[in-house]
CSV table of C-alpha atoms and ligand atoms in Angstrom, one decimal:
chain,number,residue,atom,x,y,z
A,1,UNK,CA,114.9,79.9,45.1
A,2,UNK,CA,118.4,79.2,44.5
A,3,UNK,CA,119.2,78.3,48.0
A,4,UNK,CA,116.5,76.4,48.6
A,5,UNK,CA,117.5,74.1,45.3
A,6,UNK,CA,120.8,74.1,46.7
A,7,UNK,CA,120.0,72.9,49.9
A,8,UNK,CA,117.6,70.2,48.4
A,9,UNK,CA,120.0,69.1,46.7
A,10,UNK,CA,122.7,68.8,49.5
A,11,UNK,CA,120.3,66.9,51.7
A,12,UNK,CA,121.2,63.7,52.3
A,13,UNK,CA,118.9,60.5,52.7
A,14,UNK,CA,119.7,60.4,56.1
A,15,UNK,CA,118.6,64.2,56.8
A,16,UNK,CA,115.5,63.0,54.5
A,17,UNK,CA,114.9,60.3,56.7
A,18,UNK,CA,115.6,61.9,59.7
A,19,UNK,CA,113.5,65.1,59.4
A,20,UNK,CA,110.4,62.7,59.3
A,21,UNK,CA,110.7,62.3,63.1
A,22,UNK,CA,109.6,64.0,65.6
A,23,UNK,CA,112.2,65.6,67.9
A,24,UNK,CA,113.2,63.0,70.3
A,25,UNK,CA,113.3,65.3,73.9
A,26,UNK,CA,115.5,62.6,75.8
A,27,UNK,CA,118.0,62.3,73.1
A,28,UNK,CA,118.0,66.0,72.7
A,29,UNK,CA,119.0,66.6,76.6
A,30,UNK,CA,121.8,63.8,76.3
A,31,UNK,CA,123.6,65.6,73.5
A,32,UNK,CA,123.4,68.8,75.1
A,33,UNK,CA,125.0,67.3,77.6
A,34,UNK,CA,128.0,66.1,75.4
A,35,UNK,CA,127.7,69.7,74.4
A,36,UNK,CA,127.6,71.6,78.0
A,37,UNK,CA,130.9,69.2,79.0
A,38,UNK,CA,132.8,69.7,76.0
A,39,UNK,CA,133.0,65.8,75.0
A,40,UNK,CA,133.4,64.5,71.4
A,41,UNK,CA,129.8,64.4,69.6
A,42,UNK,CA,129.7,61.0,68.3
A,43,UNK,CA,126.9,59.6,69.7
A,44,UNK,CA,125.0,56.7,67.3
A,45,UNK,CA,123.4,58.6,64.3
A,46,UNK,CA,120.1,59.0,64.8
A,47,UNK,CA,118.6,56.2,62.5
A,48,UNK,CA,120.8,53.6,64.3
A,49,UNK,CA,119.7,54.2,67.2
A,50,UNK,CA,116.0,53.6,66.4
A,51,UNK,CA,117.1,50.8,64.4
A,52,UNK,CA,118.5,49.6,68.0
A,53,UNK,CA,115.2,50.3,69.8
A,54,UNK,CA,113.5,48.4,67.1
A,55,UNK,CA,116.0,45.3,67.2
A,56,UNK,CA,115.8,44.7,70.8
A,57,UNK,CA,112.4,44.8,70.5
A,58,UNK,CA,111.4,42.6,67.9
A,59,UNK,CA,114.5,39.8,69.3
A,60,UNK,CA,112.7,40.3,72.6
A,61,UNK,CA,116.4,40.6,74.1
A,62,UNK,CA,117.1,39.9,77.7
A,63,UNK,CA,120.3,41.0,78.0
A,64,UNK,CA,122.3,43.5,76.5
A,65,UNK,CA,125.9,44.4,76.0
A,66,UNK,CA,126.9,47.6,74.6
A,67,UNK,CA,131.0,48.3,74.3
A,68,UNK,CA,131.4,52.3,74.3
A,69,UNK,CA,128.8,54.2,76.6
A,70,UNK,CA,130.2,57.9,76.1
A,71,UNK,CA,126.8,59.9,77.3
A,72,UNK,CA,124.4,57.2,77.0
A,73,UNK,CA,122.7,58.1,73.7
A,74,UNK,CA,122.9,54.9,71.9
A,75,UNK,CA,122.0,53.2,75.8
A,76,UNK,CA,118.7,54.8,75.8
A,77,UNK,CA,118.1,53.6,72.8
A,78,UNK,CA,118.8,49.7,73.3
A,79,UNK,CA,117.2,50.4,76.7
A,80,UNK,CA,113.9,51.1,75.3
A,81,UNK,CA,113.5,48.3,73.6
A,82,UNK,CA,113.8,45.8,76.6
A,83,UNK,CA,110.5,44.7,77.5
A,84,UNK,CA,110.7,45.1,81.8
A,85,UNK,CA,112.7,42.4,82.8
A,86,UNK,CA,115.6,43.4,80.2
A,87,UNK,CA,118.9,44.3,81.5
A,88,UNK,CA,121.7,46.9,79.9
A,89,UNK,CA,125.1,46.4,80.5
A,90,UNK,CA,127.4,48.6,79.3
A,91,UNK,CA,131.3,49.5,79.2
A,92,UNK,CA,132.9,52.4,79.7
A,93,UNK,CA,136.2,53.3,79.8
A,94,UNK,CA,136.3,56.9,81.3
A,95,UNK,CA,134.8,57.0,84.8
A,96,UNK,CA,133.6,60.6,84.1
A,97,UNK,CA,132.1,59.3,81.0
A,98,UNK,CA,130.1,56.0,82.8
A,99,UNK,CA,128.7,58.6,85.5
A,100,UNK,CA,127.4,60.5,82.7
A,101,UNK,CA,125.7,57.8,81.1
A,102,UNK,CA,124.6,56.0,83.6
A,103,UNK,CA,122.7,59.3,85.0
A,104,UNK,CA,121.2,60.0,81.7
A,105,UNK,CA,120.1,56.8,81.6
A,106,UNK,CA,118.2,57.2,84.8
A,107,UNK,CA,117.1,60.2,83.4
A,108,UNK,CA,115.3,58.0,80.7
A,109,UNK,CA,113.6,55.9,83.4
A,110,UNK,CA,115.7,53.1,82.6
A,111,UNK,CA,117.9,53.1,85.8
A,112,UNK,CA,116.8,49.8,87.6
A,113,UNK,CA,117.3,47.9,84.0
A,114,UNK,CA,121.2,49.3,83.4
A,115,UNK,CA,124.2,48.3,85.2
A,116,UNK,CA,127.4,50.4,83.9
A,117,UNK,CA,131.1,49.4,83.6
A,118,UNK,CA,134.0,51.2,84.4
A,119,UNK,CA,137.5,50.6,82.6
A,120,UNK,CA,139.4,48.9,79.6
A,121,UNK,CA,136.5,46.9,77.4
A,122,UNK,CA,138.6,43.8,77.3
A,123,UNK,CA,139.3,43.8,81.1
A,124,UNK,CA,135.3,44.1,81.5
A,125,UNK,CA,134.5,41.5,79.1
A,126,UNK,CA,137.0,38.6,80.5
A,127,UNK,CA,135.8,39.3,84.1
A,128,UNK,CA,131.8,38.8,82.3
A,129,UNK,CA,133.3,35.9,81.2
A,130,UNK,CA,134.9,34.2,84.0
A,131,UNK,CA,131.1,35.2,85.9
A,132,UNK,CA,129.2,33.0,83.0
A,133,UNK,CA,127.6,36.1,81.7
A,134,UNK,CA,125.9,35.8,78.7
A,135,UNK,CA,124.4,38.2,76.5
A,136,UNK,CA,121.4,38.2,73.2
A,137,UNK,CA,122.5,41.9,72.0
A,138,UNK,CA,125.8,43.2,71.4
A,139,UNK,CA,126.7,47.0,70.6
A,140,UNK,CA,130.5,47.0,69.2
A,141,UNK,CA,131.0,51.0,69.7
A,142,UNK,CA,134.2,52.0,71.4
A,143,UNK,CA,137.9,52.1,69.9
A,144,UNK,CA,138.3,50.7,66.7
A,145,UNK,CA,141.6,49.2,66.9
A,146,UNK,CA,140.3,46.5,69.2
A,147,UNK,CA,136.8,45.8,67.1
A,148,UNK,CA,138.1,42.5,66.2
A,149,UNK,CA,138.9,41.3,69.8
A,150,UNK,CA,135.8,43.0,70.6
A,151,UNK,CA,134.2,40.6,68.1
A,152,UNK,CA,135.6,37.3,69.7
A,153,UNK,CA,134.9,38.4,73.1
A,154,UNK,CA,131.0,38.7,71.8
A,155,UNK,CA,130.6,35.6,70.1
A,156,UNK,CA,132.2,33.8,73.4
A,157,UNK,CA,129.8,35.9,75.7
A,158,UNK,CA,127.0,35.1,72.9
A,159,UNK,CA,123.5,33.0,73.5
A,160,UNK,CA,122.5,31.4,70.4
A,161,UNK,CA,121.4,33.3,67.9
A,162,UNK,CA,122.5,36.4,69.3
A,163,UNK,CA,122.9,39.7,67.3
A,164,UNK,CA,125.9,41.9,67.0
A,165,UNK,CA,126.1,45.4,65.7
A,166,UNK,CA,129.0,47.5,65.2
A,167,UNK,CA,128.9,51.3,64.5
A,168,UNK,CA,131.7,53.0,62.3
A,169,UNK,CA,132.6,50.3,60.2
A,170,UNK,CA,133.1,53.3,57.1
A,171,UNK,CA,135.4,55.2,59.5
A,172,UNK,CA,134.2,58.4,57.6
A,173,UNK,CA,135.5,57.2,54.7
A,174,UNK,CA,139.4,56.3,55.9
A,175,UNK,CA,137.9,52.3,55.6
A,176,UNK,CA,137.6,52.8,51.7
A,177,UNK,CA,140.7,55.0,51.6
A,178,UNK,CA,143.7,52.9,50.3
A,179,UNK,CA,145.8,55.6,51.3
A,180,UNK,CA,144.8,55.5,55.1
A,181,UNK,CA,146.4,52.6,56.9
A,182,UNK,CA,146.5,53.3,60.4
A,183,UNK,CA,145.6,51.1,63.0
A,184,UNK,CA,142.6,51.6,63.6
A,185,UNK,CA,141.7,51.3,59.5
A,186,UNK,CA,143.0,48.6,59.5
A,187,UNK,CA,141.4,47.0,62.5
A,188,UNK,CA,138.3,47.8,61.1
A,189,UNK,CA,138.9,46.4,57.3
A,190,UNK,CA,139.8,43.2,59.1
A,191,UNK,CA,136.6,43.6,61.9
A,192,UNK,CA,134.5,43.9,58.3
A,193,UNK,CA,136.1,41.3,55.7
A,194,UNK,CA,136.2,38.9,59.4
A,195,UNK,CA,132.4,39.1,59.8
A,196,UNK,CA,131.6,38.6,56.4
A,197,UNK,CA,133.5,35.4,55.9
A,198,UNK,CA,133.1,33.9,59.5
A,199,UNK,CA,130.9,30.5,59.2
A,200,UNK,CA,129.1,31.5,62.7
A,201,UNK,CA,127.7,34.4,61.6
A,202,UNK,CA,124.7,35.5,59.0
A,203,UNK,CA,124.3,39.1,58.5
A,204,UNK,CA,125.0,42.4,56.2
A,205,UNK,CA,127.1,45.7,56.5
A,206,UNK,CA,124.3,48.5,55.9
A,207,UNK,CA,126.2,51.4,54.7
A,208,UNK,CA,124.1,54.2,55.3
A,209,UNK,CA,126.0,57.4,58.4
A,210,UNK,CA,129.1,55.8,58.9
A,211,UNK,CA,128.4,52.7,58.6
A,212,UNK,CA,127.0,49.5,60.5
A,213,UNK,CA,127.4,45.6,61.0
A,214,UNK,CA,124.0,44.1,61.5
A,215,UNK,CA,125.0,40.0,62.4
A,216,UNK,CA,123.5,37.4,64.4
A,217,UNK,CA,125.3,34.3,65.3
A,218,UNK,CA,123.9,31.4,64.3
A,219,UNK,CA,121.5,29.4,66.9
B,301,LIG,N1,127.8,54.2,72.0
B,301,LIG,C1,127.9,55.6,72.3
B,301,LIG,C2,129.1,56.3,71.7
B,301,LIG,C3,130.4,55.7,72.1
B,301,LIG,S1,131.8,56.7,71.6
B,301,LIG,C4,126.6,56.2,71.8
B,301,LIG,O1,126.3,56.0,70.6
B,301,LIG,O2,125.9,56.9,72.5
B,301,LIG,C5,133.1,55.6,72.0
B,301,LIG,C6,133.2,55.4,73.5
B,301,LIG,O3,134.1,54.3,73.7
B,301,LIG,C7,133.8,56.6,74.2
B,301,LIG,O4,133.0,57.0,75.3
B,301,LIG,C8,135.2,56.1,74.8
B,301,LIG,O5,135.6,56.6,76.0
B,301,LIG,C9,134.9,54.6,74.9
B,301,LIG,N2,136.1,53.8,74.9
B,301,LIG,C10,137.3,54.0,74.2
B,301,LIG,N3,138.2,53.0,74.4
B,301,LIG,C11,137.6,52.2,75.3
B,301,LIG,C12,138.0,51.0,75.9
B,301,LIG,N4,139.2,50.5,75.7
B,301,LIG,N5,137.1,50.4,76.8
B,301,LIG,C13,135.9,50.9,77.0
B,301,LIG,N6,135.4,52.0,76.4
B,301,LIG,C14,136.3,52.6,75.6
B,302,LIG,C1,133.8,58.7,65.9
B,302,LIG,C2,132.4,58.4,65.7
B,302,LIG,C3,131.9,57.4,66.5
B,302,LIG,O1,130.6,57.0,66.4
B,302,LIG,C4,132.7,56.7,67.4
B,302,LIG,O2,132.1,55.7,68.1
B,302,LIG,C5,134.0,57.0,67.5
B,302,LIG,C6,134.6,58.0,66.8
B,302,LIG,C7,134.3,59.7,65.0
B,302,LIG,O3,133.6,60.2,64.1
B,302,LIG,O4,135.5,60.1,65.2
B,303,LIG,MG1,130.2,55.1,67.1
């Protein structure tokens, strides 16, 4: 059949991939939600946020710092790869927003291991800070324009040999679009070209969705 040609041909590795797994019946209740309040659907892609699980996991993190909670998709995800003593922080800007997370979350069963954030990332990272926080996972996943002070913020919040990962660093294609030089391109060109030239860091850019930074900082 023609249509079934043309839609093999217009399916991308990532549907490949993705179409392997089952339906994921948590996941699926937190985008409806995103759906039923009329937010923006940009949750992680779905193969990131297994990767997440998967990466807590196998660091055995402790402690975990996500930057950009919107419904709590990609929190779920980190979540359930915390063994039970594992803890979730995460930042939110919108109050509306960090309720909604936070009570999917719960929904998950991961509400006695998450603490949520409300306000301006960089506010909520200095106060972490000045409290001698410290963190062994990092996700980098709320506005781009500040991914680069995001960055320094992590690697000052950072145990040794701590891993930070960044979603979006392909922008939908504006990053590799000389003709797109907005801020927040440009943040992200420097967020990119900064971690792969920065002598505390040993990682990759995996390029599959829109893009992700997979570093660790060096023990
Ligand atoms: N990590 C989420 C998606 C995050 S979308 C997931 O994969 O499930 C980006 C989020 O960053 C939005 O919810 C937005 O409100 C938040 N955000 C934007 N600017 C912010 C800021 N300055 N501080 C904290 N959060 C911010
Ligand atoms: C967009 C996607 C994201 O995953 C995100 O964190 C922010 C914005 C977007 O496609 O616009
Ligand atoms: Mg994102």
């Amino acid at each position: 059949m023609e249509e079934t040609n043309a839609a093999k041909r217009e399916q991308t590795p990532e549907a490949y991939f993705d179409g392997l797994f089952a339906e994921d019946p948590e996941l699926v209740r937190v985008t409806e939600s995103i759906r039923e309040r009329g937010m923006p659907d940009i949750s992680v892609a779905p193969g990131y946020g297994r990767l997440l699980t998967m990466l807590v996991a196998a660091a055995r993190c402790q402690s975990v710092l996500e930057i950009g909670a919107l419904a709590g998709y990609s929190g779920i995800c980190l979540a359930r790869g915390l063994a039970n003593e594992g803890r979730l922080t995460s930042l939110e800007l919108r109050p509306d927003y960090a309720e909604l997370a936070a009570a999917n979350i719960a929904a998950a069963g991961y509400g006695g291991q998450a603490e949520m954030i409300a306000g301006d990332a960089l506010a909520s990272l200095d106060l972490l800070a000045s409290q001698g926080r410290r963190f062994d996972f990092f996700f980098i996943d709320a506005d781009k324009e500040n991914y680069p002070n995001y960055l320094e913020r992590a690697i000052g919040l950072a145990l040794p040999g701590a891993i930070i990962a960044a979603d979006n660093t392909l922008l939908r294609g504006r990053t590799l679009n000389e003709a797109k030089q907005g801020p927040a391109v440009q943040a992200v060109r420097a967020f990119n070209s900064g971690l792969a030239s920065d002598p505390r860091l040993i990682g990759t850019h995996l390029p599959a969705y829109d893009g992700l930074a997979l570093f660790m900082v060096r023990g």
